[in-house]
XYZ file of C-alpha atoms in Angstrom:
625
model
C 71.696 101.893 167.421
C 75.095 103.679 167.605
C 74.132 106.286 169.910
C 75.793 110.372 169.073
C 77.111 112.569 171.514
C 76.067 116.329 171.882
C 78.375 118.443 170.010
C 78.847 121.556 172.756
C 80.212 120.938 176.191
C 77.099 118.199 176.675
C 76.962 117.431 180.546
C 77.837 121.238 181.735
C 75.176 122.361 179.069
C 72.776 120.613 179.871
C 73.094 121.124 184.156
C 74.188 124.653 184.249
C 70.260 124.414 181.424
C 68.605 122.651 184.000
C 69.881 124.425 187.764
C 71.427 127.583 186.306
C 69.362 129.235 183.233
C 65.437 128.303 184.388
C 64.840 129.100 187.837
C 60.153 128.056 186.671
C 59.847 124.182 186.199
C 56.933 124.885 184.511
C 58.076 126.758 182.044
C 58.547 124.118 179.425
C 55.752 124.282 178.087
C 56.280 127.840 177.625
C 59.184 126.691 176.315
C 57.046 123.878 173.758
C 54.177 125.888 172.982
C 56.920 128.344 171.238
C 58.659 126.089 169.583
C 55.494 125.116 168.590
C 54.206 128.494 166.621
C 57.471 129.387 165.271
C 56.787 125.015 163.115
C 54.308 126.352 162.030
C 55.732 130.606 161.137
C 58.175 128.089 158.898
C 55.676 126.864 157.416
C 53.993 128.919 156.157
C 56.989 132.232 155.325
C 57.914 129.091 153.266
C 54.447 128.906 151.193
C 55.515 133.061 150.704
C 58.556 132.752 148.307
C 56.604 128.749 146.678
C 53.960 129.413 144.283
C 53.621 125.671 144.946
C 52.848 125.840 148.238
C 50.208 127.118 150.946
C 49.028 128.283 154.196
C 45.652 127.659 155.098
C 45.463 128.745 159.032
C 43.293 126.469 160.191
C 44.857 123.946 158.667
C 47.869 124.071 161.901
C 47.273 124.497 166.366
C 49.242 122.180 168.856
C 47.825 119.749 170.108
C 49.021 118.101 173.979
C 47.670 114.998 175.354
C 48.704 114.062 179.157
C 51.093 111.712 177.169
C 52.264 113.237 174.287
C 52.336 116.503 172.729
C 52.052 117.829 169.798
C 52.507 120.480 166.451
C 51.660 120.832 162.911
C 54.905 122.733 162.429
C 57.889 122.509 159.391
C 58.594 119.750 160.411
C 62.818 118.782 160.523
C 64.679 116.160 158.044
C 67.542 113.920 160.026
C 70.033 115.989 159.024
C 67.852 119.603 161.627
C 67.419 116.565 163.754
C 71.366 116.516 164.382
C 72.508 120.033 163.528
C 69.301 121.782 166.031
C 68.633 119.164 168.468
C 71.849 117.541 168.558
C 73.773 121.594 169.470
C 72.742 122.019 172.375
C 72.534 126.407 171.604
C 72.031 126.149 168.476
C 69.128 127.715 167.148
C 67.515 126.103 163.618
C 64.749 129.088 163.975
C 67.821 131.881 164.308
C 69.359 130.359 161.011
C 66.338 130.148 159.696
C 65.649 133.839 160.550
C 68.759 134.446 158.777
C 68.566 132.565 155.893
C 65.506 133.758 154.868
C 66.331 137.882 155.665
C 63.154 138.559 157.644
C 60.997 142.010 157.339
C 61.467 142.924 160.435
C 57.821 142.492 161.089
C 58.628 139.112 161.078
C 59.483 136.998 163.927
C 60.340 133.733 165.245
C 60.042 133.688 169.269
C 62.708 131.028 169.861
C 66.405 131.646 168.309
C 68.276 130.889 171.398
C 68.227 126.698 171.622
C 67.997 125.933 174.945
C 64.406 126.008 174.861
C 63.390 122.646 173.712
C 65.844 121.306 176.777
C 63.778 122.873 179.717
C 62.659 119.436 179.250
C 64.345 117.913 180.878
C 63.831 119.587 183.564
C 60.669 117.164 184.152
C 61.163 114.594 182.156
C 64.148 111.899 181.807
C 63.652 111.467 178.491
C 62.545 112.689 175.465
C 61.171 112.189 172.355
C 60.144 114.058 169.459
C 59.412 112.686 165.759
C 58.658 114.840 163.267
C 59.177 114.651 159.455
C 60.529 118.097 157.604
C 57.422 119.596 154.644
C 59.460 117.987 151.460
C 60.190 115.116 153.268
C 59.763 111.447 152.293
C 60.733 109.711 155.738
C 59.888 110.834 158.405
C 62.253 110.663 161.721
C 62.550 110.064 165.034
C 65.334 111.471 167.737
C 65.316 110.533 171.010
C 67.908 111.352 174.782
C 67.507 110.946 177.660
C 69.395 113.424 178.868
C 73.526 115.021 178.763
C 74.615 111.874 177.891
C 73.695 111.349 174.088
C 70.312 110.312 171.413
C 69.978 108.108 168.748
C 67.524 109.175 165.696
C 65.824 106.104 163.592
C 63.535 106.195 160.863
C 59.678 107.442 162.125
C 56.986 106.274 160.832
C 54.694 109.379 160.738
C 52.977 110.620 157.368
C 52.134 113.786 157.803
C 54.959 116.812 158.324
C 54.427 118.669 161.543
C 56.435 117.651 165.133
C 55.308 114.895 168.338
C 57.420 115.028 171.161
C 56.660 112.831 173.596
C 57.843 112.857 177.209
C 58.259 110.415 180.351
C 58.395 112.439 183.177
C 61.331 112.277 185.586
C 59.477 109.887 189.174
C 58.044 111.809 192.483
C 60.360 113.628 194.787
C 59.445 114.309 198.212
C 60.409 118.335 196.066
C 58.316 117.410 192.735
C 55.555 116.559 191.910
C 55.811 115.543 188.691
C 52.446 113.752 187.709
C 50.860 116.695 188.460
C 52.168 118.487 184.934
C 49.390 115.590 183.508
C 46.418 117.149 184.782
C 44.609 118.621 182.863
C 43.728 121.982 185.091
C 47.380 122.074 184.961
C 48.208 123.029 182.116
C 45.183 125.093 181.235
C 46.329 126.853 183.887
C 50.433 127.215 182.571
C 49.368 127.952 178.989
C 46.840 130.161 179.670
C 49.329 132.487 182.025
C 52.189 131.825 179.671
C 50.984 131.081 176.248
C 47.478 132.419 176.011
C 48.171 134.920 173.200
C 50.176 132.351 170.898
C 48.759 133.501 167.960
C 48.019 129.478 166.676
C 45.039 127.754 168.580
C 46.836 125.434 171.443
C 43.939 122.330 172.514
C 44.422 119.903 174.918
C 42.458 117.161 174.629
C 40.063 115.887 177.533
C 37.778 113.341 178.529
C 34.538 113.983 178.293
C 31.404 112.575 179.446
C 26.962 112.526 177.677
C 24.623 110.504 177.272
C 24.430 107.749 174.819
C 22.528 108.205 172.071
C 19.977 105.146 172.035
C 19.552 105.289 175.494
C 18.321 109.794 175.089
C 14.741 109.023 175.497
C 14.860 105.825 178.340
C 14.016 107.354 182.394
C 17.357 105.691 183.115
C 20.433 107.089 180.624
C 22.855 105.605 180.085
C 26.911 107.649 180.427
C 29.773 106.909 177.594
C 33.040 109.130 177.655
C 34.293 110.395 174.733
C 38.231 112.283 173.822
C 37.744 115.653 172.213
C 39.559 119.318 172.093
C 39.337 122.091 173.787
C 41.106 124.787 173.075
C 43.010 126.964 175.461
C 44.481 129.880 174.699
C 42.237 133.017 173.084
C 45.101 133.987 170.647
C 44.006 137.717 169.994
C 45.681 139.839 171.952
C 42.767 142.460 173.539
C 46.320 145.146 172.441
C 46.733 143.798 169.177
C 43.347 144.997 168.000
C 41.703 148.608 166.510
C 41.462 151.635 169.359
C 38.908 152.019 167.734
C 37.801 148.060 168.102
C 37.863 148.663 171.930
C 34.970 149.951 174.989
C 35.467 151.117 177.880
C 33.967 147.742 179.003
C 36.555 146.002 177.559
C 39.308 147.844 178.345
C 37.777 146.938 182.009
C 36.682 143.159 181.461
C 40.506 143.362 180.746
C 41.914 145.112 183.467
C 39.320 142.174 185.834
C 40.535 138.958 183.537
C 44.089 139.878 183.906
C 43.392 140.264 187.899
C 45.205 143.111 187.846
C 42.375 144.825 189.924
C 39.569 144.479 191.874
C 38.949 148.116 191.409
C 37.160 150.156 188.781
C 40.805 150.980 186.777
C 40.561 155.674 186.372
C 42.059 155.564 182.640
C 43.768 153.680 180.400
C 46.197 154.259 178.036
C 46.485 152.480 174.219
C 49.597 152.143 173.201
C 49.968 150.834 169.838
C 54.692 152.060 168.341
C 55.881 151.260 165.022
C 58.654 151.904 164.663
C 62.531 151.638 164.743
C 61.414 150.333 169.009
C 57.657 148.728 168.170
C 55.500 147.151 170.553
C 52.008 147.897 171.561
C 50.931 148.126 175.482
C 48.277 148.202 177.685
C 47.785 150.678 181.032
C 46.255 151.561 184.049
C 45.608 153.591 186.642
C 44.098 151.706 189.118
C 41.639 153.359 191.392
C 42.266 152.152 194.668
C 46.039 151.727 196.092
C 46.477 147.278 196.245
C 46.464 146.494 200.226
C 50.367 146.316 199.937
C 51.147 148.979 197.985
C 52.679 151.540 200.626
C 55.161 148.671 201.770
C 58.347 146.428 201.383
C 56.584 143.825 199.917
C 55.118 145.479 197.242
C 57.096 144.675 193.833
C 55.930 146.751 190.464
C 56.505 145.845 187.265
C 54.871 145.375 184.129
C 53.883 142.132 182.443
C 56.020 142.185 179.552
C 55.726 139.429 177.105
C 57.163 138.661 172.941
C 55.652 137.929 170.450
C 52.577 137.050 172.602
C 54.484 135.034 174.998
C 54.422 135.555 178.789
C 59.000 136.455 179.682
C 57.940 138.457 183.179
C 55.346 138.897 185.017
C 56.091 142.183 186.542
C 59.129 143.197 184.333
C 59.935 146.996 186.597
C 63.106 147.787 184.395
C 59.145 150.054 182.795
C 57.687 152.117 185.120
C 59.723 154.725 187.538
C 58.998 154.545 191.097
C 57.633 158.064 191.390
C 54.620 155.646 188.562
C 54.301 151.905 190.221
C 51.290 152.196 190.672
C 50.765 151.430 186.556
C 49.271 148.375 185.770
C 49.284 147.039 182.280
C 50.915 145.165 178.940
C 54.079 145.354 177.364
C 54.209 143.292 173.233
C 57.612 144.151 171.698
C 58.564 141.971 169.402
C 62.065 144.206 169.048
C 63.259 143.225 173.138
C 66.872 140.949 173.048
C 66.311 138.356 175.646
C 69.074 136.245 177.366
C 68.840 133.052 176.313
C 66.238 131.369 179.245
C 63.342 134.271 177.512
C 63.102 134.906 181.945
C 65.628 137.647 181.695
C 65.385 140.952 179.989
C 69.092 142.163 178.107
C 69.241 146.337 179.782
C 69.528 147.344 177.039
C 68.372 150.346 174.780
C 65.357 148.521 174.177
C 64.168 148.901 177.193
C 65.108 152.806 177.441
C 63.430 153.988 174.514
C 60.010 151.685 175.603
C 60.227 153.302 179.647
C 60.343 156.490 178.540
C 57.270 156.063 176.092
C 55.449 154.790 178.648
C 56.593 157.532 181.984
C 55.480 160.938 178.750
C 52.031 158.959 178.873
C 50.990 158.168 182.194
C 51.809 161.672 182.587
C 49.755 163.000 179.460
C 47.454 161.394 180.894
C 46.967 162.232 184.572
C 47.909 166.441 183.338
C 44.488 165.351 180.624
C 42.978 164.332 183.762
C 43.725 167.120 186.183
C 42.568 169.071 183.762
C 38.966 167.562 182.886
C 37.298 165.350 185.353
C 38.810 166.710 188.586
C 37.005 164.847 191.074
C 38.756 161.651 189.435
C 42.817 162.780 189.989
C 40.931 164.021 192.866
C 40.275 160.123 193.852
C 43.656 159.244 192.249
C 45.774 161.667 194.118
C 44.483 160.416 198.048
C 45.061 156.777 196.992
C 48.615 157.275 195.245
C 49.567 161.317 196.257
C 52.130 159.925 198.762
C 53.861 157.968 195.830
C 54.353 161.070 193.310
C 55.419 163.607 196.679
C 58.832 160.915 197.157
C 58.933 161.109 193.375
C 60.222 164.732 194.002
C 62.686 163.571 196.528
C 63.433 160.729 195.435
C 67.431 160.700 193.965
C 68.232 164.808 195.182
C 65.151 165.722 193.426
C 66.268 165.009 189.919
C 61.856 164.193 188.695
C 60.591 167.016 191.011
C 59.792 169.897 188.670
C 58.544 167.148 186.702
C 55.785 166.252 189.023
C 55.149 169.168 191.289
C 52.396 170.360 188.904
C 50.701 167.057 189.601
C 51.138 167.671 193.732
C 47.666 168.456 195.811
C 48.165 170.512 198.857
C 44.703 172.230 200.513
C 44.316 175.577 200.331
C 42.728 178.191 203.540
C 41.160 179.482 202.097
C 39.416 177.980 198.635
C 38.656 174.623 201.488
C 40.213 172.427 199.212
C 42.644 170.298 197.649
C 44.376 172.756 194.894
C 47.278 172.514 193.042
C 50.654 175.196 193.519
C 49.804 177.007 189.864
C 46.232 177.188 190.918
C 48.128 179.270 194.017
C 50.350 181.403 193.123
C 48.209 183.017 189.699
C 45.929 183.902 193.015
C 49.070 185.765 194.965
C 47.852 189.613 195.661
C 51.163 191.384 194.634
C 53.047 192.356 197.817
C 52.891 188.567 198.541
C 56.629 187.468 198.785
C 56.189 183.694 199.771
C 53.953 180.516 199.722
C 52.951 179.956 203.043
C 52.629 176.782 204.504
C 51.518 175.061 207.305
C 52.636 171.694 208.691
C 50.934 169.405 211.272
C 47.794 166.288 211.704
C 44.938 167.761 210.626
C 42.882 170.475 208.809
C 41.728 170.755 212.360
C 44.336 171.224 214.191
C 46.360 173.507 211.997
C 43.095 175.723 211.341
C 44.217 176.877 215.414
C 47.453 177.494 215.022
C 48.156 181.045 216.189
C 51.166 180.857 213.187
C 48.551 180.366 211.404
C 46.498 183.254 212.234
C 49.649 185.715 211.436
C 48.806 184.567 207.940
C 45.048 185.130 208.204
C 44.924 188.191 209.010
C 47.288 189.379 206.372
C 43.611 187.722 203.818
C 47.306 185.162 201.863
C 46.326 181.992 201.580
C 48.052 178.619 203.675
C 48.905 175.439 201.700
C 48.014 172.846 205.052
C 50.611 170.289 204.779
C 48.849 166.777 207.289
C 51.046 164.190 205.135
C 54.369 163.188 206.466
C 56.151 163.055 203.389
C 54.837 167.497 202.869
C 58.147 168.821 203.887
C 60.392 167.215 203.109
C 58.524 167.383 199.079
C 58.863 171.903 200.604
C 62.606 171.081 201.671
C 63.425 170.113 197.548
C 61.239 172.376 196.101
C 62.612 175.544 197.479
C 60.516 177.343 195.450
C 57.394 176.906 192.952
C 57.796 179.563 189.730
C 60.243 181.597 191.236
C 58.126 182.116 194.655
C 59.549 180.487 197.869
C 57.865 177.828 199.962
C 57.800 179.573 203.320
C 56.962 177.940 206.686
C 54.313 179.626 209.114
C 55.947 178.816 211.972
C 59.229 180.673 210.643
C 60.783 183.371 212.295
C 60.407 185.472 208.935
C 57.826 185.515 207.779
C 58.629 188.384 205.725
C 55.079 190.844 206.304
C 55.285 194.126 206.861
C 53.985 195.293 210.403
C 50.548 195.102 211.360
C 49.343 198.927 211.204
C 50.661 200.991 208.429
C 53.262 202.880 209.875
C 53.785 201.657 213.117
C 57.065 201.711 214.415
C 59.685 199.321 214.130
C 59.101 195.806 216.996
C 62.725 195.915 217.895
C 62.640 200.158 218.944
C 60.302 200.581 220.849
C 61.572 198.150 222.564
C 62.160 199.235 226.416
C 66.031 198.655 227.970
C 63.070 197.253 229.924
C 61.754 194.235 227.195
C 65.082 193.747 226.785
C 66.323 192.316 230.549
C 62.964 190.967 230.684
C 63.099 188.643 227.843
C 66.959 187.956 227.965
C 66.307 186.354 232.343
C 62.964 184.496 229.481
C 65.873 182.412 228.199
C 67.349 182.256 231.181
C 64.642 180.101 232.720
C 63.926 178.203 229.724
C 67.395 177.289 228.945
C 68.758 175.985 225.358
C 65.432 174.437 224.778
C 64.670 177.933 222.499
C 68.038 180.356 220.434
C 66.107 183.337 221.633
C 63.100 184.348 223.065
C 60.847 188.093 221.761
C 57.785 190.183 221.570
C 55.733 189.918 217.746
C 53.045 192.852 217.275
C 51.393 190.288 214.216
C 50.562 187.658 216.982
C 46.205 189.670 217.834
C 44.197 186.229 220.927
C 47.096 184.227 220.549
C 49.601 185.133 224.213
C 52.859 182.917 221.731
C 54.475 180.096 220.242
C 57.113 179.072 219.107
C 58.685 179.545 215.611
C 61.983 178.677 214.598
C 65.224 180.008 212.820
C 67.013 177.956 209.648
C 64.985 175.758 207.323
C 64.579 173.087 210.753
C 61.080 173.050 212.095
C 59.493 172.092 214.717
C 57.260 169.444 212.773
C 60.852 168.414 210.621
C 62.352 167.743 214.152
C 59.374 165.273 214.772
C 59.583 163.050 212.122
C 62.694 162.936 211.668
C 62.902 161.386 216.128
C 61.241 158.774 214.623
C 62.838 157.502 211.796
C 65.131 154.815 212.911
C 68.742 155.297 213.619
C 67.322 159.022 213.469
C 69.101 160.719 216.083
C 68.488 163.706 218.313
C 67.502 166.354 216.713
C 66.950 170.044 216.977
C 64.937 172.570 215.979
C 66.223 175.736 216.361
C 63.374 176.692 218.434
C 62.166 181.157 219.510
C 59.291 181.766 221.254
C 57.102 184.767 220.424
C 54.715 186.846 222.318
C 52.085 189.236 221.683
C 53.556 191.972 223.390
C 49.824 193.379 223.198
C 48.543 190.865 225.495
C 47.960 191.043 229.133
C 49.716 188.577 229.856
C 52.590 189.503 229.038
C 51.432 193.170 230.777
C 51.809 190.133 233.958
C 55.828 189.677 233.170
C 56.582 192.300 233.494
C 54.522 193.647 236.711
C 56.505 190.276 238.401
C 59.510 190.624 236.844
C 60.206 193.815 238.977
C 58.188 192.323 241.497
C 58.283 188.922 241.953
C 60.329 187.206 241.209
C 58.894 183.025 241.286
C 55.129 184.389 239.466
C 57.444 185.149 236.706
C 59.925 182.192 236.316
C 55.742 180.300 236.956
C 55.036 182.759 234.310
C 57.547 181.555 232.416
C 57.214 178.210 232.640
C 53.898 177.870 232.067
C 54.147 179.817 229.230
C 57.415 177.426 227.304
C 54.787 174.721 228.365
C 51.828 176.072 226.786
C 53.273 176.764 222.848
C 55.479 173.683 222.483
C 51.970 172.110 223.332
C 50.602 174.051 220.462
C 52.683 173.066 218.218
C 52.363 169.315 219.221
C 55.815 168.452 221.001
C 55.462 166.480 224.029
C 55.984 167.869 227.463
C 59.227 167.374 229.618
C 56.987 167.220 232.884
C 53.326 166.972 232.821
C 52.869 166.700 236.230
C 55.015 169.734 236.326
C 53.248 171.751 234.656
C 48.899 170.519 236.164
C 51.356 171.386 239.369
C 51.867 174.718 237.713
C 48.370 174.719 236.963
C 46.736 175.045 239.719
C 49.166 177.020 241.718
C 47.258 179.304 238.744
C 44.452 178.822 239.882
């Protein structure tokens, strides 16, 4: 029998197919099943235009046998075999769709003509026996790869096709016999083709008691072959929302292994129009163990007409919503020839924008109507929202700022920025915040007491990234953020009609403070007195945008260098210790130096900064004792 050559540069294209286009050999089964589904669809479409033909869906199925691959589709003539299987990258499905001038809601999965040839990744010989819907004669197409193919008469009596793969010999790297195991086939079907709309059956060997020995004490068993349906066919996202309960959604969440927790909320989308798709999205209840690591991969499962294309399509989610789990299914997305990668086009961006909007709406609804659940969400994923505010130079900060929660000194719980601003007294100029490792530590800071003495609310920022957020936001509702450690707190004098602080600083005080600055050196840019402290003797404030907390954060980062905030030592001019300093300045230079060093080191400890010489500090305390 004469061997025919492929109509394309077959050897080069076949090598490209096996080694480059597909990255995973197991994809072959998905492609063959998709082609089989297409074949059945074609029968259905034919019956829509031919009154003499009927379509009974129950008669159509796809069957898998350990050595056989059946379907009951439309079949092909010898001419169609040569056209479709004799030309790599020639798609019969695509031509059929164009010829029929189908409406948009009729979809043929395979439109690139290369999926069938993925079979050669696992097989060294492929046979296709097929009989077209109206043909009298069946045909048998046989190929062993790029060398070509033969076509001869077949023996099939009914329309449809049977594909037989002769698997390659096992190698050290690949165990091709694995694809003959029922458990392996079942897994691949459930993973990639679970929502194909026709039954996918597999012939399995089973055991049963022989009828004639049922009632005996020693029953005998026999083996038999039977079909098992492997796929569920109707995905939950194609069902009407009114038919589904919260339990249905939660079961799907767990069945798809999207998480072991109970999701906090779900969103069911069914979009029709220029871009049609369906989706089910979940907001998880807890973060995966690797969520805040480089190993975590965001993304939604992406289907094309029920066929899994990508397990994690990252393009569908912005980074700040990377915690969202779920599935998206569209008949309109443009795929590349291998289906494993998407073309970066307008369609993906349209879906992504809609998902972004709907997740935002769901979070706003949760924040407004179910505060306890929202706080649980924020505990798990709040840091990701915070990162989103300053990521990409803060381009999404206006969108995300209303999702932020911070602990309030006045409320004793987490509050939004909107809630804080609505409670601000008319004379309050700034949104005050304090940064530290814990709420209990922040409560004791001298600079916190200054703001509390004015009965102003303070936001306690206890996460490392919090100050990056305030630096990016700059303001909220035209109210500027101001650290309680800032030298300029925008406060009036502590007592009404009190004289200006600078005016009451004597010439002696000026010299005293200048001497303290000389003793401390470049570690501070200034030493000054303050009238705002009550019980505390001193603390470190800062000039400029760089705070002490930001200094510590930046210096712990790789390549952080030696960043220094402009520190100001502020001393309570009404404290007894300051009176001691005054007396020592005039009478005892050594004691003045000792007190200066102790005050500065005390202020460093309160600010969370390390001491340069702990031993010297303890010796200085001993001198006072």
